[in-house]
Coordinates of C-alpha atoms (C1' of nucleotides) in Angstrom, one line a residue:
Chain A
X1 CA -85.0 -92.6 1.7
X2 CA -87.1 -90.0 3.4
X3 CA -88.0 -90.3 7.0
X4 CA -91.7 -90.7 7.8
X5 CA -91.9 -87.5 9.7
X6 CA -90.4 -85.4 6.9
X7 CA -92.7 -87.2 4.5
X8 CA -95.6 -86.1 6.6
X9 CA -94.2 -82.6 6.7
X10 CA -94.0 -82.3 3.0
X11 CA -97.4 -83.7 2.5
X12 CA -98.9 -81.3 4.9
X13 CA -100.1 -78.7 2.3
X14 CA -102.0 -81.3 0.4
X15 CA -103.9 -82.6 3.4
X16 CA -107.3 -81.4 4.5
X17 CA -107.9 -79.3 7.6
X18 CA -108.4 -82.2 10.0
X19 CA -105.6 -84.3 8.6
X20 CA -103.2 -81.4 8.7
X21 CA -104.0 -80.9 12.4
X22 CA -103.1 -84.6 12.9
X23 CA -99.9 -84.2 10.9
X24 CA -98.9 -81.1 12.8
X25 CA -99.3 -82.9 16.1
X26 CA -97.3 -85.9 14.9
X27 CA -94.5 -83.7 13.8
X28 CA -94.5 -82.0 17.1
X29 CA -94.4 -85.1 19.3
X30 CA -93.4 -88.1 17.1
X31 CA -92.0 -90.0 20.0
X32 CA -95.3 -89.9 21.9
X33 CA -97.5 -91.2 19.1
X34 CA -96.6 -94.8 19.0
X35 CA -97.9 -95.3 22.5
X36 CA -101.2 -93.7 21.7
X37 CA -104.6 -95.0 20.7
X38 CA -106.7 -93.5 17.9
X39 CA -108.8 -92.0 20.6
X40 CA -106.0 -90.3 22.4
X41 CA -104.4 -89.0 19.2
X42 CA -107.8 -87.7 18.1
X43 CA -108.2 -85.8 21.3
X44 CA -104.7 -84.4 21.3
X45 CA -105.0 -83.1 17.8
X46 CA -108.6 -82.1 18.1
X47 CA -110.1 -84.3 15.4
X48 CA -112.3 -87.4 15.2
X49 CA -111.0 -91.0 15.4
X50 CA -112.2 -91.6 11.9
X51 CA -110.0 -88.8 10.6
X52 CA -107.0 -90.5 12.2
X53 CA -107.7 -93.6 10.1
X54 CA -108.2 -91.5 7.0
X55 CA -104.9 -89.7 7.7
X56 CA -103.0 -93.0 7.9
X57 CA -104.4 -94.0 4.5
X58 CA -103.7 -90.6 3.1
X59 CA -100.0 -90.9 3.8
X60 CA -99.9 -94.4 2.4
X61 CA -100.2 -96.6 5.5
X62 CA -102.4 -99.6 5.6
X63 CA -103.6 -99.1 9.1
X64 CA -103.1 -97.0 12.2
X65 CA -101.1 -99.8 13.8
X66 CA -98.8 -100.1 10.8
X67 CA -98.4 -96.4 11.0
X68 CA -97.4 -96.5 14.6
X69 CA -94.9 -99.2 14.0
X70 CA -93.4 -97.3 11.1
X71 CA -93.2 -94.1 13.1
X72 CA -91.5 -95.8 16.1
X73 CA -88.9 -97.3 13.8
X74 CA -88.4 -93.9 12.4
X75 CA -88.1 -92.1 15.7
X76 CA -85.8 -94.8 17.1
X77 CA -83.4 -94.3 14.2
X78 CA -83.7 -90.6 14.1
X79 CA -82.4 -90.3 17.7
X80 CA -83.8 -86.8 17.7
X81 CA -83.2 -84.6 20.6
X82 CA -86.7 -83.5 21.4
X83 CA -86.9 -80.1 22.7
X84 CA -89.0 -78.8 25.4
X85 CA -92.6 -79.0 26.2
X86 CA -94.7 -77.8 29.0
X87 CA -95.3 -80.3 31.7
X88 CA -98.8 -79.5 32.6
X89 CA -101.8 -79.5 30.4
X90 CA -105.3 -79.6 31.7
X91 CA -106.3 -82.7 29.7
X92 CA -103.4 -84.8 30.6
X93 CA -104.1 -88.2 32.1
X94 CA -101.7 -89.8 34.6
X95 CA -100.3 -91.9 31.9
X96 CA -99.6 -88.8 29.8
X97 CA -97.9 -87.2 32.7
X98 CA -95.9 -90.4 33.2
X99 CA -94.5 -90.2 29.7
X100 CA -93.8 -86.5 30.1
X101 CA -91.9 -87.1 33.3
X102 CA -89.9 -89.9 31.8
X103 CA -88.9 -87.4 29.1
X104 CA -88.1 -84.6 31.4
X105 CA -86.1 -86.7 33.8
X106 CA -84.2 -88.3 30.9
X107 CA -83.3 -84.9 29.4
X108 CA -82.3 -83.6 32.8
X109 CA -79.9 -86.5 33.3
X110 CA -78.6 -86.1 29.8
X111 CA -77.8 -82.4 30.3
X112 CA -75.7 -83.3 33.4
X113 CA -72.9 -83.9 31.0
X114 CA -72.9 -80.2 30.0
X115 CA -72.6 -78.7 33.4
X116 CA -70.1 -81.0 35.0
X117 CA -66.5 -79.8 35.1
X118 CA -64.2 -82.7 34.8
X119 CA -61.4 -81.2 36.9
X120 CA -63.7 -80.4 39.8
X121 CA -65.1 -83.9 39.7
X122 CA -61.6 -85.3 39.9
X123 CA -60.9 -83.0 42.8
X124 CA -64.0 -84.2 44.6
X125 CA -63.1 -87.8 44.2
X126 CA -59.6 -87.1 45.5
X127 CA -61.0 -85.3 48.5
X128 CA -63.4 -88.2 49.2
X129 CA -60.6 -90.7 49.0
X130 CA -58.8 -89.1 51.8
X131 CA -61.8 -88.2 53.9
X132 CA -62.3 -89.4 57.4
X133 CA -65.9 -88.3 58.0
X134 CA -68.4 -87.4 55.3
X135 CA -71.2 -85.0 56.1
X136 CA -74.1 -84.4 53.7
X137 CA -76.6 -81.7 54.1
X138 CA -79.5 -80.6 52.0
X139 CA -83.0 -79.3 52.9
X140 CA -86.3 -79.5 51.1
X141 CA -86.0 -81.4 47.8
X142 CA -82.3 -81.7 48.2
X143 CA -82.6 -83.7 51.3
X144 CA -83.4 -86.7 49.1
X145 CA -79.9 -86.6 47.6
X146 CA -78.4 -86.2 51.1
X147 CA -80.2 -89.2 52.4
X148 CA -79.2 -91.3 49.4
X149 CA -75.6 -90.3 49.6
X150 CA -75.4 -91.0 53.3
X151 CA -76.8 -94.5 52.7
X152 CA -74.5 -95.2 49.9
X153 CA -71.3 -94.1 51.6
X154 CA -72.2 -95.9 54.7
X155 CA -72.4 -99.1 52.6
X156 CA -68.8 -98.3 51.4
X157 CA -67.7 -98.2 55.0
X158 CA -67.4 -94.5 55.5
X159 CA -68.3 -92.7 58.6
X160 CA -71.1 -90.8 56.8
X161 CA -73.6 -88.5 58.4
X162 CA -76.7 -86.6 57.4
X163 CA -79.7 -85.1 59.2
X164 CA -82.5 -82.8 58.3
X165 CA -82.2 -81.1 61.6
X166 CA -80.3 -77.9 61.4
X167 CA -79.6 -77.8 65.1
X168 CA -78.3 -81.4 65.1
X169 CA -75.9 -80.4 62.3
X170 CA -74.9 -77.3 64.2
X171 CA -73.8 -79.4 67.1
X172 CA -72.0 -81.8 64.8
X173 CA -69.9 -79.4 62.8
X174 CA -67.6 -78.3 65.7
X175 CA -66.2 -81.8 65.6
X176 CA -65.1 -81.6 62.0
X177 CA -61.4 -81.2 61.1
X178 CA -59.3 -80.7 58.0
X179 CA -59.7 -84.4 57.3
X180 CA -63.4 -84.2 56.9
X181 CA -65.6 -83.4 53.9
X182 CA -68.8 -81.4 54.1
X183 CA -71.1 -81.9 51.0
X184 CA -73.5 -79.0 50.7
X185 CA -76.5 -79.7 48.5
X186 CA -78.7 -76.9 47.3
X187 CA -80.2 -76.4 43.8
X188 CA -80.3 -72.7 44.1
X189 CA -77.1 -72.3 46.0
X190 CA -78.8 -69.7 48.1
X191 CA -80.5 -71.7 50.8
X192 CA -79.6 -70.0 54.0
X193 CA -79.4 -73.1 56.2
X194 CA -77.0 -74.8 53.8
X195 CA -74.9 -71.7 53.4
X196 CA -74.5 -71.1 57.1
X197 CA -73.5 -74.7 57.8
X198 CA -71.1 -74.7 54.9
X199 CA -69.4 -71.6 56.2
X200 CA -69.2 -73.0 59.6
X201 CA -67.8 -76.3 58.3
X202 CA -65.2 -74.4 56.3
X203 CA -64.2 -72.4 59.3
X204 CA -63.6 -75.7 61.1
X205 CA -61.2 -76.6 58.2
X206 CA -63.4 -79.2 56.5
X207 CA -63.4 -79.4 52.7
X208 CA -66.6 -78.1 51.3
X209 CA -68.0 -79.7 48.2
X210 CA -71.0 -77.9 46.7
X211 CA -73.6 -79.8 44.7
X212 CA -75.5 -77.0 43.2
X213 CA -76.8 -75.5 40.0
X214 CA -74.3 -74.0 37.7
X215 CA -74.6 -70.3 38.5
X216 CA -72.7 -67.9 40.5
X217 CA -74.6 -68.3 43.7
X218 CA -73.1 -67.8 47.1
X219 CA -72.6 -71.5 47.6
X220 CA -70.9 -71.8 44.3
X221 CA -68.5 -69.0 45.2
X222 CA -67.7 -70.1 48.6
X223 CA -67.2 -73.9 48.1
X224 CA -63.8 -75.5 47.8
X225 CA -65.0 -77.9 45.1
X226 CA -68.0 -77.3 42.8
X227 CA -70.0 -80.1 41.3
X228 CA -72.5 -78.4 39.1
X229 CA -75.8 -79.6 38.0
X230 CA -77.5 -78.2 34.9
X231 CA -80.1 -75.5 35.2
X232 CA -83.1 -77.6 34.4
X233 CA -86.3 -75.8 33.7
X234 CA -88.6 -75.7 36.6
X235 CA -92.2 -74.8 36.9
X236 CA -92.5 -71.9 39.2
X237 CA -95.6 -73.4 40.8
X238 CA -94.4 -76.9 41.5
X239 CA -90.7 -76.6 41.8
X240 CA -88.3 -78.8 39.9
X241 CA -88.9 -82.5 39.9
X242 CA -85.8 -83.0 37.9
X243 CA -83.0 -81.3 39.8
X244 CA -83.1 -84.2 42.2
X245 CA -82.3 -86.5 39.3
X246 CA -79.3 -84.6 38.4
X247 CA -78.1 -84.5 42.0
X248 CA -78.5 -88.2 42.3
X249 CA -76.6 -88.8 39.1
X250 CA -73.7 -86.9 40.6
X251 CA -74.0 -88.8 43.8
X252 CA -73.9 -92.0 41.8
X253 CA -70.8 -90.9 40.1
X254 CA -69.1 -90.2 43.4
X255 CA -70.3 -93.5 44.8
X256 CA -69.1 -95.5 41.8
X257 CA -65.8 -93.7 41.8
X258 CA -65.2 -94.5 45.4
X259 CA -66.4 -98.0 44.9
X260 CA -64.0 -98.3 42.1
X261 CA -61.2 -97.0 44.2
X262 CA -61.7 -99.1 47.3
X263 CA -63.9 -101.6 45.6
X264 CA -62.4 -105.0 46.0
X265 CA -61.8 -104.3 49.7
X266 CA -65.5 -104.0 50.4
X267 CA -66.9 -106.6 48.2
X268 CA -66.4 -109.3 50.8
X269 CA -68.2 -107.1 53.3
X270 CA -71.1 -106.6 51.0
X271 CA -71.4 -110.4 50.8
X272 CA -71.3 -110.7 54.5
X273 CA -74.0 -108.1 54.9
X274 CA -76.1 -109.8 52.3
X275 CA -75.6 -113.2 53.8
X276 CA -76.5 -111.9 57.2
X277 CA -79.6 -110.2 55.8
X278 CA -80.7 -113.5 54.2
X279 CA -80.2 -115.4 57.3
X280 CA -82.3 -112.9 59.1
X281 CA -84.7 -113.4 56.3
X282 CA -85.3 -109.6 55.9
Chain B
X1 CA -77.9 -102.3 28.3
X2 CA -78.9 -105.8 27.2
X3 CA -81.0 -106.2 24.2
X4 CA -84.5 -107.4 24.7
X5 CA -83.9 -110.5 22.7
X6 CA -80.9 -111.6 24.6
X7 CA -82.7 -110.8 27.8
X8 CA -85.4 -113.2 26.7
X9 CA -82.8 -115.7 25.8
X10 CA -81.2 -115.6 29.2
X11 CA -84.6 -115.8 31.0
X12 CA -85.6 -118.8 29.0
X13 CA -84.6 -121.4 31.6
X14 CA -86.7 -119.7 34.3
X15 CA -89.9 -119.6 32.2
X16 CA -92.6 -122.2 32.2
X17 CA -93.2 -124.6 29.3
X18 CA -95.7 -122.4 27.5
X19 CA -93.8 -119.2 28.0
X20 CA -90.6 -120.8 26.9
X21 CA -92.2 -121.9 23.6
X22 CA -93.2 -118.2 23.1
X23 CA -89.7 -117.0 23.9
X24 CA -88.2 -119.5 21.5
X25 CA -90.4 -118.3 18.7
X26 CA -89.6 -114.7 19.4
X27 CA -85.9 -115.4 19.4
X28 CA -86.3 -117.1 16.1
X29 CA -88.3 -114.4 14.4
X30 CA -88.0 -111.2 16.4
X31 CA -88.6 -109.0 13.4
X32 CA -91.9 -110.6 12.6
X33 CA -93.5 -110.4 16.0
X34 CA -94.2 -106.6 16.3
X35 CA -96.7 -106.9 13.5
X36 CA -98.5 -109.8 15.0
X37 CA -101.6 -110.0 17.2
X38 CA -101.8 -112.2 20.3
X39 CA -103.8 -114.6 18.3
X40 CA -101.3 -115.0 15.6
X41 CA -98.4 -115.3 17.9
X42 CA -100.3 -117.8 20.0
X43 CA -100.9 -119.9 16.9
X44 CA -97.4 -119.8 15.7
X45 CA -95.9 -120.7 19.0
X46 CA -98.7 -123.2 19.9
X47 CA -100.0 -121.7 23.1
X48 CA -103.0 -119.8 24.3
X49 CA -103.4 -116.1 24.0
X50 CA -103.6 -115.8 27.7
X51 CA -100.1 -117.2 27.9
X52 CA -98.8 -114.5 25.5
X53 CA -100.0 -111.9 27.9
X54 CA -98.5 -113.7 30.9
X55 CA -95.2 -114.0 29.0
X56 CA -95.1 -110.3 28.5
X57 CA -95.5 -109.7 32.2
X58 CA -93.0 -112.3 33.0
X59 CA -90.2 -110.6 31.1
X60 CA -91.1 -107.3 32.6
X61 CA -93.4 -105.6 30.1
X62 CA -96.7 -104.0 31.1
X63 CA -98.6 -105.2 28.1
X64 CA -98.4 -107.0 24.8
X65 CA -98.5 -103.7 23.0
X66 CA -95.6 -102.2 24.9
X67 CA -93.7 -105.4 24.4
X68 CA -94.2 -105.2 20.6
X69 CA -93.0 -101.6 20.6
X70 CA -90.0 -102.4 22.7
X71 CA -89.2 -105.3 20.5
X72 CA -89.4 -103.3 17.4
X73 CA -87.2 -100.6 18.8
X74 CA -84.8 -103.3 19.7
X75 CA -84.8 -104.9 16.3
X76 CA -84.4 -101.5 14.7
X77 CA -81.4 -100.7 16.8
X78 CA -79.8 -104.0 16.3
X79 CA -78.9 -103.0 12.8
X80 CA -77.2 -99.8 14.0
X81 CA -75.7 -102.0 16.7
X82 CA -74.9 -100.1 19.8
X83 CA -72.8 -102.3 22.0
X84 CA -73.4 -102.5 25.7
X85 CA -70.8 -101.9 28.3
X86 CA -70.0 -103.1 31.7
X87 CA -70.1 -100.3 34.2
X88 CA -66.7 -101.0 35.8
X89 CA -63.4 -101.1 34.1
X90 CA -60.2 -100.7 35.8
X91 CA -59.0 -97.8 33.7
X92 CA -62.1 -95.7 34.1
X93 CA -61.6 -92.2 35.3
X94 CA -64.3 -90.5 37.4
X95 CA -65.3 -88.6 34.3
X96 CA -65.7 -91.9 32.3
X97 CA -67.8 -93.3 35.1
X98 CA -69.9 -90.1 35.1
X99 CA -70.8 -90.6 31.5
X100 CA -71.5 -94.3 31.9
X101 CA -73.8 -93.5 34.8
X102 CA -75.6 -90.9 32.8
X103 CA -76.2 -93.5 30.2
X104 CA -77.3 -96.2 32.6
X105 CA -79.7 -93.9 34.5
X106 CA -81.1 -92.6 31.3
X107 CA -81.9 -96.0 30.0
X108 CA -83.4 -97.0 33.3
X109 CA -85.8 -94.1 33.2
X110 CA -86.6 -94.9 29.6
X111 CA -87.5 -98.4 30.3
X112 CA -90.0 -97.3 32.9
X113 CA -92.4 -96.9 30.1
X114 CA -92.3 -100.6 29.4
X115 CA -93.2 -101.9 32.8
X116 CA -95.9 -99.5 33.8
X117 CA -99.4 -100.7 33.5
X118 CA -101.7 -97.8 32.7
X119 CA -104.7 -99.1 34.5
X120 CA -102.8 -99.7 37.7
X121 CA -101.4 -96.2 37.5
X122 CA -104.9 -94.8 37.1
X123 CA -106.1 -96.9 40.1
X124 CA -103.2 -95.5 42.2
X125 CA -104.1 -92.0 41.3
X126 CA -107.7 -92.5 42.2
X127 CA -106.7 -94.1 45.5
X128 CA -104.5 -91.2 46.3
X129 CA -107.2 -88.7 45.5
X130 CA -109.4 -90.1 48.2
X131 CA -106.8 -90.9 50.7
X132 CA -106.7 -89.4 54.1
X133 CA -103.3 -90.4 55.4
X134 CA -100.4 -91.5 53.1
X135 CA -97.8 -93.8 54.6
X136 CA -94.6 -94.6 52.6
X137 CA -92.2 -97.3 53.6
X138 CA -89.0 -98.5 52.1
X139 CA -85.7 -99.7 53.5
X140 CA -82.2 -99.7 52.2
X141 CA -81.9 -98.1 48.8
X142 CA -85.7 -97.7 48.6
X143 CA -85.8 -95.4 51.6
X144 CA -84.7 -92.6 49.3
X145 CA -87.9 -92.9 47.3
X146 CA -90.0 -93.0 50.5
X147 CA -88.3 -89.9 51.9
X148 CA -88.8 -88.1 48.6
X149 CA -92.4 -89.1 48.3
X150 CA -93.2 -88.0 51.9
X151 CA -91.7 -84.6 51.3
X152 CA -93.6 -84.1 48.0
X153 CA -96.9 -85.1 49.3
X154 CA -96.6 -83.0 52.4
X155 CA -96.0 -80.1 50.1
X156 CA -99.4 -80.9 48.6
X157 CA -101.0 -80.7 51.9
X158 CA -101.4 -84.4 52.6
X159 CA -100.9 -86.0 55.9
X160 CA -98.0 -87.9 54.8
X161 CA -95.7 -90.1 56.9
X162 CA -92.5 -92.1 56.5
X163 CA -89.9 -93.5 58.8
X164 CA -86.9 -95.8 58.5
X165 CA -87.8 -97.2 61.9
X166 CA -89.7 -100.5 61.6
X167 CA -90.9 -100.2 65.2
X168 CA -92.2 -96.7 64.7
X169 CA -94.1 -97.8 61.7
X170 CA -95.4 -100.8 63.6
X171 CA -96.9 -98.4 66.2
X172 CA -98.3 -96.2 63.4
X173 CA -100.2 -98.8 61.4
X174 CA -102.9 -99.7 63.9
X175 CA -104.2 -96.2 63.4
X176 CA -104.7 -96.7 59.7
X177 CA -108.2 -97.2 58.3
X178 CA -109.9 -97.9 54.9
X179 CA -109.4 -94.3 54.0
X180 CA -105.6 -94.5 54.2
X181 CA -103.0 -95.6 51.7
X182 CA -99.9 -97.5 52.4
X183 CA -97.2 -97.3 49.7
X184 CA -94.8 -100.2 50.0
X185 CA -91.5 -99.6 48.2
X186 CA -89.2 -102.6 47.5
X187 CA -87.3 -103.3 44.4
X188 CA -87.2 -107.0 44.9
X189 CA -90.7 -107.2 46.4
X190 CA -89.3 -109.7 49.0
X191 CA -88.0 -107.4 51.7
X192 CA -89.4 -108.8 54.9
X193 CA -89.9 -105.6 56.8
X194 CA -91.8 -104.1 53.9
X195 CA -93.9 -107.2 53.4
X196 CA -94.8 -107.5 57.1
X197 CA -95.9 -103.9 57.3
X198 CA -97.9 -104.1 54.1
X199 CA -99.8 -107.1 55.4
X200 CA -100.4 -105.4 58.6
X201 CA -101.6 -102.3 56.8
X202 CA -103.9 -104.3 54.6
X203 CA -105.3 -106.1 57.6
X204 CA -106.2 -102.7 59.0
X205 CA -108.1 -102.0 55.8
X206 CA -105.7 -99.5 54.2
X207 CA -105.1 -99.7 50.5
X208 CA -101.7 -101.1 49.7
X209 CA -99.9 -99.7 46.7
X210 CA -96.7 -101.6 45.8
X211 CA -93.9 -99.9 44.1
X212 CA -91.8 -102.8 43.0
X213 CA -90.0 -104.5 40.1
X214 CA -92.3 -106.2 37.7
X215 CA -92.1 -109.8 38.8
X216 CA -94.2 -112.2 40.7
X217 CA -92.8 -111.4 44.1
X218 CA -94.9 -111.7 47.3
X219 CA -95.3 -107.9 47.4
X220 CA -96.6 -107.9 43.8
X221 CA -99.1 -110.5 44.6
X222 CA -100.4 -109.1 47.8
X223 CA -100.8 -105.5 46.9
X224 CA -104.1 -103.9 46.0
X225 CA -102.4 -101.8 43.3
X226 CA -99.1 -102.5 41.6
X227 CA -96.9 -99.9 40.2
X228 CA -94.1 -101.7 38.5
X229 CA -90.6 -100.6 37.8
X230 CA -88.5 -102.2 35.1
X231 CA -86.0 -104.9 35.9
X232 CA -82.9 -102.9 35.4
X233 CA -79.7 -104.8 35.4
X234 CA -77.8 -104.6 38.6
X235 CA -74.2 -105.4 39.4
X236 CA -74.2 -108.1 42.0
X237 CA -71.4 -106.4 43.9
X238 CA -72.7 -102.9 44.0
X239 CA -76.4 -103.3 43.9
X240 CA -78.5 -101.3 41.5
X241 CA -77.9 -97.6 41.3
X242 CA -80.7 -97.2 38.8
X243 CA -83.7 -98.8 40.4
X244 CA -84.0 -95.7 42.6
X245 CA -84.3 -93.6 39.5
X246 CA -87.2 -95.6 38.3
X247 CA -88.9 -95.5 41.7
X248 CA -88.5 -91.7 41.8
X249 CA -89.9 -91.4 38.3
X250 CA -93.0 -93.2 39.4
X251 CA -93.2 -91.0 42.5
X252 CA -92.9 -87.9 40.3
X253 CA -95.8 -89.2 38.3
X254 CA -98.0 -89.6 41.3
X255 CA -97.0 -86.3 42.6
X256 CA -97.7 -84.5 39.3
X257 CA -100.9 -86.3 38.9
X258 CA -102.1 -85.2 42.3
X259 CA -100.8 -81.7 41.8
X260 CA -102.7 -81.7 38.6
X261 CA -105.8 -82.8 40.4
X262 CA -105.8 -80.5 43.4
X263 CA -103.3 -78.1 41.8
X264 CA -104.7 -74.7 41.8
X265 CA -105.9 -75.1 45.3
X266 CA -102.4 -75.4 46.7
X267 CA -100.7 -72.9 44.4
X268 CA -101.5 -70.0 46.8
X269 CA -100.1 -72.0 49.7
X270 CA -96.9 -72.6 47.8
X271 CA -96.6 -68.9 47.4
X272 CA -97.3 -68.3 51.0
X273 CA -94.7 -70.9 52.0
X274 CA -92.1 -69.3 49.7
X275 CA -92.8 -65.8 50.8
X276 CA -92.5 -66.8 54.4
X277 CA -89.3 -68.6 53.6
X278 CA -87.9 -65.5 52.0
X279 CA -88.9 -63.3 54.9
X280 CA -87.0 -65.7 57.2
X281 CA -84.2 -65.4 54.7
X282 CA -83.6 -69.1 54.6
Chain C
dT1 C1' -130.9 -70.5 -4.4
dG2 C1' -130.1 -75.1 -4.7
dC3 C1' -127.4 -79.0 -5.8
dA4 C1' -123.1 -82.0 -6.1
dG5 C1' -119.4 -83.4 -3.8
dA6 C1' -115.9 -83.3 -0.2
dA7 C1' -114.9 -83.3 4.7
dT8 C1' -115.9 -84.6 9.1
dG9 C1' -117.5 -86.7 13.5
dA10 C1' -120.9 -89.7 16.1
dA11 C1' -122.2 -94.0 16.5
dA12 C1' -122.0 -98.9 15.2
dT13 C1' -119.3 -102.6 14.1
dT14 C1' -115.4 -105.5 14.0
dA15 C1' -111.1 -106.9 15.8
dA16 C1' -107.6 -107.2 19.3
dA17 C1' -106.0 -107.4 24.0
dT18 C1' -106.8 -108.6 28.5
dT19 C1' -109.1 -110.8 32.4
dT20 C1' -111.6 -114.3 34.6
dC21 C1' -112.4 -118.7 35.8
dG22 C1' -112.2 -123.7 35.8
dT23 C1' -109.2 -127.7 35.4
dA24 C1' -105.3 -130.3 35.6
dA25 C1' -100.7 -130.9 37.1
dT26 C1' -97.2 -130.4 40.5
dA27 C1' -95.2 -129.3 44.8
dT28 C1' -95.6 -129.1 50.1
dG29 C1' -96.2 -130.7 54.3
dA30 C1' -98.7 -133.2 58.1
Chain D
dT1 C1' -99.5 -141.4 51.8
dC2 C1' -103.1 -138.4 51.5
dA3 C1' -104.8 -133.8 51.9
dT4 C1' -103.9 -129.1 50.6
dA5 C1' -101.7 -125.4 48.4
dT6 C1' -99.7 -123.6 44.5
dT7 C1' -98.9 -123.1 39.8
dA8 C1' -99.6 -123.4 34.9
dC9 C1' -102.6 -123.2 31.4
dG10 C1' -106.3 -122.5 27.9
dA11 C1' -111.4 -121.4 26.8
dA12 C1' -114.5 -118.2 27.2
dA13 C1' -116.1 -113.6 28.7
dT14 C1' -115.0 -109.0 29.0
dT15 C1' -112.9 -104.7 28.0
dT16 C1' -110.6 -101.8 25.0
dA17 C1' -109.0 -100.2 20.5
dA18 C1' -109.4 -99.9 15.5
dT19 C1' -112.3 -99.4 11.6
dT20 C1' -116.5 -98.6 9.0
dT21 C1' -120.8 -96.6 8.2
dC22 C1' -123.7 -93.1 7.8
dA23 C1' -125.8 -88.6 8.7
dT24 C1' -124.5 -83.7 8.8
dT25 C1' -122.1 -79.7 7.6
dC26 C1' -119.6 -77.0 4.6
dT27 C1' -118.0 -75.3 0.0
dG28 C1' -118.0 -74.1 -4.7
dC29 C1' -120.5 -73.4 -8.7
dA30 C1' -124.4 -73.3 -12.1

DNA sequence: TGCAGAATGAAATTAAATTTCGTAATATGA
DNA sequence: TCATATTACGAAATTTAATTTCATTCTGCA
């Protein structure tokens, strides 16, 4: 049995101008179409709504709705890896953007699997297991990951520190020892603040874990342990919205691994914290 | 990831009479439902059309249409039968966990599409367009999203504020006016700190946008605009690692929409900021 | 050149989804 | 116990989407 998309593809030559335009759009973005209305699809493919209906009939579907359902079924089974698309188009509505972002973020997380080195990950987990203090540092977009990590590891009972303030960090690092871990977060691996603090921490004897894009950046080279995130595409104008997702996925992994390790010991404390929270009704 | 049908099944006891009737019918004939209209389904299950809509919202879907699409996907996949998995198993290596987390986070982002209401999203974007000050507030795991949002909107040139400190926020809110927007972030929608500040902000006349799970929580009810995230499963011991991903996806959407709106005006400023950063070699 | 016939989109119509609103039932609390 | 919320629900109104109708344009051919 032929898939609906390939059926459209093979019917393309027989279709009229307007219908072919529709078909081409559908082939391009089959995953997006089931969520659309005739109006949207007509705008996207540059034809009238009436033509959409005619198109559906042409390829043997009773109605636009039936067609959408059939297409969704098709796409679900196909499990196609959709390739790229440009994030910004002038006519995009917020809802369009929303779906694009879902797609982009999903793919970003998916590609995490490619860039991660399993040995480095194991080393990172070992280092964390033995760590006394954990220091996270990232600036700009990477501060999100630092804040998140700090919160999570505090929940696990770690002495876990982060700050956005370079000078605060500067005053903190002299107190680090070989038992401590400094997690440097920088997508590019070139951020000067992050590099300087990493070097300083390393000089103090702390283990430096770099959470950075997979490339041979200074941070990558200088770190003791490298947790690499994929080189997700980024729009030069807006920066990457997705690199943060990849960083957080790695943080989640570290968190879950540590939870796994010390897990049962802290469960009771989680309960206590939650119960206390409830009694304070917060 | 639980299937939608089994999710409905387990939610059944919590639903009201009419909604339970609907749920029971869906469990009985899940394959038939995607092709039905609200009218048909209401007749089959012996309730009103309005209840159908309410049912969809109750189980975490933005609309009847998205529900049908999700159900179809579910039914389609049921044949190919992907089994779910529990996140924690004793033998899991960090690398195993990593892959599981990739999977879980991906699914969480994917299911964002189901819970988002397109009208509410449009309303949120409109509100942001006209806003003077933006205030973000979230505690615990939700603070990540607040921090991220604050950073992003500052980059866009907004007067954008967040803090983890309840008392700081308390002193800030009296200065809000009708022109300002307060974005309340709480997965459960019940966090007392968030609720109290939202109410206060609303009393001051600010527009309150809730970024919360789709459920009928106090925050959901009281907000002017509701941006709903899906009810991702969470381990009672570790809390949800994924709800943050869904929140960030919504933040990304708002950010991109605003960028889209005021976009070209700020591009030059982005360049300036980057050039300055480079000249400072940071 | 002018006519038949196909292709197309704008506007009208029909159908479906969603919201609003009033009522009844049930919980809450003084 | 009685007043007061709160909740659940369906009927009707409204909004939104799908489909049909119909006028216009284009194309090929006598």
